[in-house]
Amino acid sequence: MQALSSGWLYHPIQPYLALHIPDGFLNLPVIAVTWILAIALIAISLNRVQADYQEKAVPLMGVCAAFIFAAQMINFPIPGGTSGHLLGGTLAGALLGPWAGTLVMTVVFIVQAVVFQDGGLTVLGANIFNMGLIGTFAGYYLYKAIRFAIGRNKLSGMAVGAAVAAWASVMIAAIICAIQLAVSGTVPLAVAIGAMATWHVLIGIGEAAITVVALVFIWRTRPDMFYDPPRRAVSPRNRIGVGS
């Protein structure tokens, strides 16, 4: 996710205010804690996927990873001369559940960091934790709560839940990132949160729009691909995994 590229207030600090944190922007304690949390949650996710998912979920994970990776290459402009791109945590969670979705997002961010230098290697744990783990888990469970409250089998419930969750997941990741930068002494907390929140409000709208468009298309064509499919689409043959 890109952050700021113009504006008299944000220009001096804009290199710090991106969700893909570069090397050298976090101190050692923050790097260590985020790596530990990321590795622990990835290990738990691997165990859950191996225990709960059928083999036919693996191709869907690959397709989902490829789609999210390709979609992240497309930037959308927002006012102020900056841009954003899809994170995809809520999208992955809605289709694969939080555990498999977390693994997909982890792979995507590793490829981005290693191949495209989008985010640093030493802070890869923080980037995975912020965008992959928080984005996927927070996005999925908020999406699920809203969707089931409105109606599990209703397109409107799915769309509203996905939109709110996608936007919220971006905002949560941005705030956590700002806190990490402030704790590391990179930028003052008030400045970091103010700048990150201001611009990611808009970037979150783009995230919500892309997520909803993709999920509405899948709902209308292959509703059985959802982790929590509408009941009319559920059958012993097409359910890819165990719900949470």
PDB file of C-alpha atoms in Angstrom:
ATOM      1  CA  MET A   1       0.000   0.000   0.000  1.00  0.00           C
ATOM      2  CA  GLN A   2       1.436   3.316  -0.986  1.00  0.00           C
ATOM      3  CA  ALA A   3       1.044   6.357   1.209  1.00  0.00           C
ATOM      4  CA  LEU A   4       1.812  10.014   0.569  1.00  0.00           C
ATOM      5  CA  SER A   5       3.528  11.690  -2.351  1.00  0.00           C
ATOM      6  CA  SER A   6       2.534  15.367  -1.998  1.00  0.00           C
ATOM      7  CA  GLY A   7       1.228  17.911   0.488  1.00  0.00           C
ATOM      8  CA  TRP A   8       3.135  20.447   2.524  1.00  0.00           C
ATOM      9  CA  LEU A   9       2.346  18.752   5.838  1.00  0.00           C
ATOM     10  CA  TYR A  10       3.100  15.168   4.876  1.00  0.00           C
ATOM     11  CA  HIS A  11       5.908  15.509   2.352  1.00  0.00           C
ATOM     12  CA  PRO A  12       8.750  15.521   4.922  1.00  0.00           C
ATOM     13  CA  ILE A  13       7.498  12.307   6.517  1.00  0.00           C
ATOM     14  CA  GLN A  14       5.930  10.556   3.535  1.00  0.00           C
ATOM     15  CA  PRO A  15       8.703   7.897   3.203  1.00  0.00           C
ATOM     16  CA  TYR A  16       7.649   6.526   6.602  1.00  0.00           C
ATOM     17  CA  LEU A  17       3.931   6.365   5.951  1.00  0.00           C
ATOM     18  CA  ALA A  18       3.395   3.278   3.809  1.00  0.00           C
ATOM     19  CA  LEU A  19       2.025  -0.074   4.899  1.00  0.00           C
ATOM     20  CA  HIS A  20       4.919  -1.837   3.134  1.00  0.00           C
ATOM     21  CA  ILE A  21       7.540  -0.762   5.672  1.00  0.00           C
ATOM     22  CA  PRO A  22      11.112  -0.510   4.271  1.00  0.00           C
ATOM     23  CA  ASP A  23      14.225  -1.779   6.042  1.00  0.00           C
ATOM     24  CA  GLY A  24      15.660   0.509   8.699  1.00  0.00           C
ATOM     25  CA  PHE A  25      12.353   2.071   9.779  1.00  0.00           C
ATOM     26  CA  LEU A  26      11.674  -0.183  12.800  1.00  0.00           C
ATOM     27  CA  ASN A  27      13.920  -0.775  15.788  1.00  0.00           C
ATOM     28  CA  LEU A  28      15.148  -4.217  16.811  1.00  0.00           C
ATOM     29  CA  PRO A  29      12.589  -4.909  19.583  1.00  0.00           C
ATOM     30  CA  VAL A  30       9.632  -4.143  17.278  1.00  0.00           C
ATOM     31  CA  ILE A  31      11.167  -6.246  14.507  1.00  0.00           C
ATOM     32  CA  ALA A  32      11.718  -9.160  16.904  1.00  0.00           C
ATOM     33  CA  VAL A  33       8.209  -9.046  18.407  1.00  0.00           C
ATOM     34  CA  THR A  34       6.482  -8.847  15.024  1.00  0.00           C
ATOM     35  CA  TRP A  35       8.593 -11.705  13.642  1.00  0.00           C
ATOM     36  CA  ILE A  36       7.706 -13.883  16.646  1.00  0.00           C
ATOM     37  CA  LEU A  37       3.995 -13.094  16.314  1.00  0.00           C
ATOM     38  CA  ALA A  38       4.032 -13.647  12.559  1.00  0.00           C
ATOM     39  CA  ILE A  39       5.850 -16.990  12.779  1.00  0.00           C
ATOM     40  CA  ALA A  40       3.587 -18.207  15.587  1.00  0.00           C
ATOM     41  CA  LEU A  41       0.383 -17.362  13.737  1.00  0.00           C
ATOM     42  CA  ILE A  42       1.696 -18.828  10.478  1.00  0.00           C
ATOM     43  CA  ALA A  43       2.562 -22.067  12.286  1.00  0.00           C
ATOM     44  CA  ILE A  44      -0.917 -22.235  13.824  1.00  0.00           C
ATOM     45  CA  SER A  45      -2.457 -21.528  10.430  1.00  0.00           C
ATOM     46  CA  LEU A  46      -0.465 -24.358   8.843  1.00  0.00           C
ATOM     47  CA  ASN A  47      -1.665 -26.783  11.498  1.00  0.00           C
ATOM     48  CA  ARG A  48      -5.286 -25.701  11.109  1.00  0.00           C
ATOM     49  CA  VAL A  49      -5.189 -25.946   7.324  1.00  0.00           C
ATOM     50  CA  GLN A  50      -3.651 -29.419   7.428  1.00  0.00           C
ATOM     51  CA  ALA A  51      -6.235 -30.598   9.950  1.00  0.00           C
ATOM     52  CA  ASP A  52      -9.402 -28.973   8.622  1.00  0.00           C
ATOM     53  CA  TYR A  53      -9.119 -28.516   4.873  1.00  0.00           C
ATOM     54  CA  GLN A  54      -9.595 -30.994   2.086  1.00  0.00           C
ATOM     55  CA  GLU A  55      -7.021 -31.333  -0.682  1.00  0.00           C
ATOM     56  CA  LYS A  56      -9.293 -29.612  -3.184  1.00  0.00           C
ATOM     57  CA  ALA A  57      -8.796 -26.363  -1.261  1.00  0.00           C
ATOM     58  CA  VAL A  58      -5.155 -26.190  -2.392  1.00  0.00           C
ATOM     59  CA  PRO A  59      -5.890 -25.222  -6.027  1.00  0.00           C
ATOM     60  CA  LEU A  60      -8.267 -22.513  -4.820  1.00  0.00           C
ATOM     61  CA  MET A  61      -5.537 -21.167  -2.542  1.00  0.00           C
ATOM     62  CA  GLY A  62      -3.209 -20.961  -5.525  1.00  0.00           C
ATOM     63  CA  VAL A  63      -5.784 -19.223  -7.704  1.00  0.00           C
ATOM     64  CA  CYS A  64      -6.636 -16.792  -4.905  1.00  0.00           C
ATOM     65  CA  ALA A  65      -2.952 -15.979  -4.326  1.00  0.00           C
ATOM     66  CA  ALA A  66      -2.399 -15.380  -8.039  1.00  0.00           C
ATOM     67  CA  PHE A  67      -5.443 -13.115  -8.285  1.00  0.00           C
ATOM     68  CA  ILE A  68      -4.508 -11.040  -5.233  1.00  0.00           C
ATOM     69  CA  PHE A  69      -0.907 -10.744  -6.398  1.00  0.00           C
ATOM     70  CA  ALA A  70      -2.015  -9.578  -9.857  1.00  0.00           C
ATOM     71  CA  ALA A  71      -4.592  -7.178  -8.407  1.00  0.00           C
ATOM     72  CA  GLN A  72      -1.977  -5.615  -6.133  1.00  0.00           C
ATOM     73  CA  MET A  73      -0.008  -4.602  -9.213  1.00  0.00           C
ATOM     74  CA  ILE A  74      -2.833  -2.217 -10.186  1.00  0.00           C
ATOM     75  CA  ASN A  75      -2.687   1.121  -8.384  1.00  0.00           C
ATOM     76  CA  PHE A  76      -5.744   3.363  -8.060  1.00  0.00           C
ATOM     77  CA  PRO A  77      -5.310   7.137  -7.631  1.00  0.00           C
ATOM     78  CA  ILE A  78      -6.726   9.090  -4.699  1.00  0.00           C
ATOM     79  CA  PRO A  79      -6.818  12.876  -4.132  1.00  0.00           C
ATOM     80  CA  GLY A  80      -3.546  14.476  -3.146  1.00  0.00           C
ATOM     81  CA  GLY A  81      -1.357  12.859  -5.777  1.00  0.00           C
ATOM     82  CA  THR A  82      -0.982   9.489  -4.051  1.00  0.00           C
ATOM     83  CA  SER A  83      -2.307   6.039  -4.822  1.00  0.00           C
ATOM     84  CA  GLY A  84      -3.230   2.746  -3.236  1.00  0.00           C
ATOM     85  CA  HIS A  85      -3.670  -0.867  -4.206  1.00  0.00           C
ATOM     86  CA  LEU A  86      -5.575  -3.899  -3.001  1.00  0.00           C
ATOM     87  CA  LEU A  87      -4.341  -5.635   0.140  1.00  0.00           C
ATOM     88  CA  GLY A  88      -6.736  -8.559  -0.211  1.00  0.00           C
ATOM     89  CA  GLY A  89      -6.978  -9.882   3.341  1.00  0.00           C
ATOM     90  CA  THR A  90     -10.776  -9.723   3.524  1.00  0.00           C
ATOM     91  CA  LEU A  91     -11.073 -11.179   0.028  1.00  0.00           C
ATOM     92  CA  ALA A  92      -8.823 -14.105   0.935  1.00  0.00           C
ATOM     93  CA  GLY A  93     -10.641 -14.657   4.225  1.00  0.00           C
ATOM     94  CA  ALA A  94     -14.085 -14.678   2.603  1.00  0.00           C
ATOM     95  CA  LEU A  95     -13.033 -17.303   0.068  1.00  0.00           C
ATOM     96  CA  LEU A  96     -10.630 -19.429   2.109  1.00  0.00           C
ATOM     97  CA  GLY A  97     -11.325 -18.687   5.750  1.00  0.00           C
ATOM     98  CA  PRO A  98      -8.894 -16.951   8.112  1.00  0.00           C
ATOM     99  CA  TRP A  99      -6.329 -19.755   8.345  1.00  0.00           C
ATOM    100  CA  ALA A 100      -5.798 -20.565   4.674  1.00  0.00           C
ATOM    101  CA  GLY A 101      -6.312 -16.890   3.824  1.00  0.00           C
ATOM    102  CA  THR A 102      -3.457 -15.975   6.152  1.00  0.00           C
ATOM    103  CA  LEU A 103      -1.124 -18.413   4.407  1.00  0.00           C
ATOM    104  CA  VAL A 104      -2.068 -17.029   1.001  1.00  0.00           C
ATOM    105  CA  MET A 105      -1.400 -13.458   2.114  1.00  0.00           C
ATOM    106  CA  THR A 106       1.919 -14.497   3.661  1.00  0.00           C
ATOM    107  CA  VAL A 107       3.093 -16.003   0.382  1.00  0.00           C
ATOM    108  CA  VAL A 108       2.011 -12.891  -1.535  1.00  0.00           C
ATOM    109  CA  PHE A 109       3.954 -10.541   0.738  1.00  0.00           C
ATOM    110  CA  ILE A 110       7.060 -12.757   0.703  1.00  0.00           C
ATOM    111  CA  VAL A 111       7.096 -12.710  -3.107  1.00  0.00           C
ATOM    112  CA  GLN A 112       6.584  -8.952  -3.154  1.00  0.00           C
ATOM    113  CA  ALA A 113       9.467  -8.356  -0.752  1.00  0.00           C
ATOM    114  CA  VAL A 114      11.939 -10.801  -2.297  1.00  0.00           C
ATOM    115  CA  VAL A 115      11.197 -10.286  -5.996  1.00  0.00           C
ATOM    116  CA  PHE A 116       9.898  -6.722  -6.213  1.00  0.00           C
ATOM    117  CA  GLN A 117      11.535  -5.155  -3.114  1.00  0.00           C
ATOM    118  CA  ASP A 118       8.096  -3.947  -1.986  1.00  0.00           C
ATOM    119  CA  GLY A 119       8.870  -3.699   1.725  1.00  0.00           C
ATOM    120  CA  GLY A 120      12.077  -4.664   3.508  1.00  0.00           C
ATOM    121  CA  LEU A 121      13.309  -8.163   4.313  1.00  0.00           C
ATOM    122  CA  THR A 122      14.272  -7.476   7.930  1.00  0.00           C
ATOM    123  CA  VAL A 123      10.800  -6.041   8.585  1.00  0.00           C
ATOM    124  CA  LEU A 124       8.974  -8.707   6.589  1.00  0.00           C
ATOM    125  CA  GLY A 125       7.564 -10.082   9.840  1.00  0.00           C
ATOM    126  CA  ALA A 126       5.976  -6.715  10.595  1.00  0.00           C
ATOM    127  CA  ASN A 127       4.551  -6.366   7.088  1.00  0.00           C
ATOM    128  CA  ILE A 128       3.103  -9.877   7.198  1.00  0.00           C
ATOM    129  CA  PHE A 129       1.684  -9.248  10.660  1.00  0.00           C
ATOM    130  CA  ASN A 130       0.136  -5.888   9.759  1.00  0.00           C
ATOM    131  CA  MET A 131      -1.291  -6.604   6.337  1.00  0.00           C
ATOM    132  CA  GLY A 132      -1.534 -10.369   6.174  1.00  0.00           C
ATOM    133  CA  LEU A 133      -2.484 -11.536   9.645  1.00  0.00           C
ATOM    134  CA  ILE A 134      -4.366  -8.536  11.036  1.00  0.00           C
ATOM    135  CA  GLY A 135      -5.918  -7.783   7.673  1.00  0.00           C
ATOM    136  CA  THR A 136      -7.092 -11.340   7.131  1.00  0.00           C
ATOM    137  CA  PHE A 137      -8.280 -12.235  10.633  1.00  0.00           C
ATOM    138  CA  ALA A 138      -9.852  -8.874  11.450  1.00  0.00           C
ATOM    139  CA  GLY A 139     -11.339  -8.635   7.981  1.00  0.00           C
ATOM    140  CA  TYR A 140     -12.789 -12.142   7.987  1.00  0.00           C
ATOM    141  CA  TYR A 141     -14.423 -12.088  11.399  1.00  0.00           C
ATOM    142  CA  LEU A 142     -15.889  -8.610  10.932  1.00  0.00           C
ATOM    143  CA  TYR A 143     -17.175  -9.634   7.488  1.00  0.00           C
ATOM    144  CA  LYS A 144     -18.674 -12.809   8.943  1.00  0.00           C
ATOM    145  CA  ALA A 145     -20.369 -11.008  11.831  1.00  0.00           C
ATOM    146  CA  ILE A 146     -21.985  -8.388   9.591  1.00  0.00           C
ATOM    147  CA  ARG A 147     -22.966 -10.862   6.893  1.00  0.00           C
ATOM    148  CA  PHE A 148     -24.597 -13.279   9.306  1.00  0.00           C
ATOM    149  CA  ALA A 149     -26.369 -10.413  11.093  1.00  0.00           C
ATOM    150  CA  ILE A 150     -27.932  -9.194   7.842  1.00  0.00           C
ATOM    151  CA  GLY A 151     -28.461 -12.610   6.347  1.00  0.00           C
ATOM    152  CA  ARG A 152     -25.976 -15.358   5.543  1.00  0.00           C
ATOM    153  CA  ASN A 153     -27.737 -16.274   2.310  1.00  0.00           C
ATOM    154  CA  LYS A 154     -28.322 -12.709   1.117  1.00  0.00           C
ATOM    155  CA  LEU A 155     -26.122 -10.996  -1.452  1.00  0.00           C
ATOM    156  CA  SER A 156     -26.676  -7.737   0.411  1.00  0.00           C
ATOM    157  CA  GLY A 157     -25.360  -9.251   3.643  1.00  0.00           C
ATOM    158  CA  MET A 158     -22.214 -10.503   1.925  1.00  0.00           C
ATOM    159  CA  ALA A 159     -21.616  -7.219   0.098  1.00  0.00           C
ATOM    160  CA  VAL A 160     -22.113  -4.970   3.135  1.00  0.00           C
ATOM    161  CA  GLY A 161     -20.015  -7.227   5.339  1.00  0.00           C
ATOM    162  CA  ALA A 162     -17.197  -7.378   2.783  1.00  0.00           C
ATOM    163  CA  ALA A 163     -17.220  -3.609   2.200  1.00  0.00           C
ATOM    164  CA  VAL A 164     -17.095  -2.678   5.887  1.00  0.00           C
ATOM    165  CA  ALA A 165     -14.542  -5.350   6.730  1.00  0.00           C
ATOM    166  CA  ALA A 166     -12.239  -4.501   3.822  1.00  0.00           C
ATOM    167  CA  TRP A 167     -12.236  -0.811   4.733  1.00  0.00           C
ATOM    168  CA  ALA A 168     -11.771  -1.514   8.433  1.00  0.00           C
ATOM    169  CA  SER A 169      -8.915  -3.976   7.830  1.00  0.00           C
ATOM    170  CA  VAL A 170      -6.953  -1.283   5.970  1.00  0.00           C
ATOM    171  CA  MET A 171      -7.549   1.245   8.746  1.00  0.00           C
ATOM    172  CA  ILE A 172      -6.533  -1.205  11.490  1.00  0.00           C
ATOM    173  CA  ALA A 173      -3.359  -2.162   9.616  1.00  0.00           C
ATOM    174  CA  ALA A 174      -2.525   1.515   9.071  1.00  0.00           C
ATOM    175  CA  ILE A 175      -2.956   2.383  12.752  1.00  0.00           C
ATOM    176  CA  ILE A 176      -0.878  -0.604  13.892  1.00  0.00           C
ATOM    177  CA  CYS A 177       1.817   0.388  11.408  1.00  0.00           C
ATOM    178  CA  ALA A 178       1.803   3.965  12.727  1.00  0.00           C
ATOM    179  CA  ILE A 179       2.181   2.710  16.301  1.00  0.00           C
ATOM    180  CA  GLN A 180       5.139   0.521  15.304  1.00  0.00           C
ATOM    181  CA  LEU A 181       6.856   3.458  13.596  1.00  0.00           C
ATOM    182  CA  ALA A 182       6.263   5.669  16.627  1.00  0.00           C
ATOM    183  CA  VAL A 183       7.530   3.061  19.098  1.00  0.00           C
ATOM    184  CA  SER A 184      10.635   2.701  16.925  1.00  0.00           C
ATOM    185  CA  GLY A 185      11.228   6.464  17.135  1.00  0.00           C
ATOM    186  CA  THR A 186      10.855   6.940  13.385  1.00  0.00           C
ATOM    187  CA  VAL A 187       8.046   9.501  13.511  1.00  0.00           C
ATOM    188  CA  PRO A 188       5.915  10.990  16.341  1.00  0.00           C
ATOM    189  CA  LEU A 189       2.794   8.969  17.154  1.00  0.00           C
ATOM    190  CA  ALA A 190       0.298  11.789  16.645  1.00  0.00           C
ATOM    191  CA  VAL A 191       1.774  12.675  13.276  1.00  0.00           C
ATOM    192  CA  ALA A 192       1.970   9.048  12.141  1.00  0.00           C
ATOM    193  CA  ILE A 193      -1.599   8.165  13.133  1.00  0.00           C
ATOM    194  CA  GLY A 194      -2.989  11.414  11.748  1.00  0.00           C
ATOM    195  CA  ALA A 195      -1.313  11.007   8.384  1.00  0.00           C
ATOM    196  CA  MET A 196      -1.907   7.268   8.055  1.00  0.00           C
ATOM    197  CA  ALA A 197      -5.553   7.508   9.076  1.00  0.00           C
ATOM    198  CA  THR A 198      -6.253  10.483   6.805  1.00  0.00           C
ATOM    199  CA  TRP A 199      -5.031   8.855   3.637  1.00  0.00           C
ATOM    200  CA  HIS A 200      -5.980   5.266   4.374  1.00  0.00           C
ATOM    201  CA  VAL A 201      -9.589   6.304   4.871  1.00  0.00           C
ATOM    202  CA  LEU A 202      -9.558   6.898   1.114  1.00  0.00           C
ATOM    203  CA  ILE A 203      -7.362   3.926   0.273  1.00  0.00           C
ATOM    204  CA  GLY A 204      -9.743   1.731   2.295  1.00  0.00           C
ATOM    205  CA  ILE A 205     -12.613   2.805   0.059  1.00  0.00           C
ATOM    206  CA  GLY A 206     -10.685   1.491  -2.938  1.00  0.00           C
ATOM    207  CA  GLU A 207      -9.982  -1.740  -1.057  1.00  0.00           C
ATOM    208  CA  ALA A 208     -13.682  -2.115  -0.261  1.00  0.00           C
ATOM    209  CA  ALA A 209     -14.758  -1.446  -3.853  1.00  0.00           C
ATOM    210  CA  ILE A 210     -12.381  -4.000  -5.385  1.00  0.00           C
ATOM    211  CA  THR A 211     -13.229  -6.607  -2.748  1.00  0.00           C
ATOM    212  CA  VAL A 212     -16.979  -6.230  -3.199  1.00  0.00           C
ATOM    213  CA  VAL A 213     -16.812  -6.324  -7.004  1.00  0.00           C
ATOM    214  CA  ALA A 214     -14.751  -9.529  -6.943  1.00  0.00           C
ATOM    215  CA  LEU A 215     -16.905 -11.249  -4.313  1.00  0.00           C
ATOM    216  CA  VAL A 216     -20.214 -10.257  -5.927  1.00  0.00           C
ATOM    217  CA  PHE A 217     -19.037 -11.791  -9.202  1.00  0.00           C
ATOM    218  CA  ILE A 218     -18.032 -15.019  -7.452  1.00  0.00           C
ATOM    219  CA  TRP A 219     -21.302 -15.061  -5.448  1.00  0.00           C
ATOM    220  CA  ARG A 220     -23.319 -14.895  -8.659  1.00  0.00           C
ATOM    221  CA  THR A 221     -21.260 -17.432 -10.592  1.00  0.00           C
ATOM    222  CA  ARG A 222     -19.702 -19.843  -8.076  1.00  0.00           C
ATOM    223  CA  PRO A 223     -21.150 -19.249  -4.603  1.00  0.00           C
ATOM    224  CA  ASP A 224     -19.826 -22.622  -3.491  1.00  0.00           C
ATOM    225  CA  MET A 225     -16.297 -21.147  -3.557  1.00  0.00           C
ATOM    226  CA  PHE A 226     -17.004 -19.103  -0.434  1.00  0.00           C
ATOM    227  CA  TYR A 227     -15.636 -20.403   2.855  1.00  0.00           C
ATOM    228  CA  ASP A 228     -19.099 -19.840   4.339  1.00  0.00           C
ATOM    229  CA  PRO A 229     -21.213 -20.391   1.204  1.00  0.00           C
ATOM    230  CA  PRO A 230     -24.913 -19.563   1.102  1.00  0.00           C
ATOM    231  CA  ARG A 231     -26.847 -22.653   2.145  1.00  0.00           C
ATOM    232  CA  ARG A 232     -28.256 -23.220  -1.307  1.00  0.00           C
ATOM    233  CA  ALA A 233     -24.689 -23.703  -2.562  1.00  0.00           C
ATOM    234  CA  VAL A 234     -23.544 -26.136   0.133  1.00  0.00           C
ATOM    235  CA  SER A 235     -23.211 -29.817  -0.680  1.00  0.00           C
ATOM    236  CA  PRO A 236     -20.873 -32.592   0.530  1.00  0.00           C
ATOM    237  CA  ARG A 237     -19.108 -32.490  -2.841  1.00  0.00           C
ATOM    238  CA  ASN A 238     -18.393 -28.801  -3.204  1.00  0.00           C
ATOM    239  CA  ARG A 239     -17.544 -27.656   0.321  1.00  0.00           C
ATOM    240  CA  ILE A 240     -13.799 -27.057   0.343  1.00  0.00           C
ATOM    241  CA  GLY A 241     -13.174 -27.020   4.051  1.00  0.00           C
ATOM    242  CA  VAL A 242     -14.524 -26.924   7.554  1.00  0.00           C
ATOM    243  CA  GLY A 243     -16.145 -23.680   8.685  1.00  0.00           C
ATOM    244  CA  SER A 244     -15.039 -21.779  11.716  1.00  0.00           C
TER     245      SER A 244
END
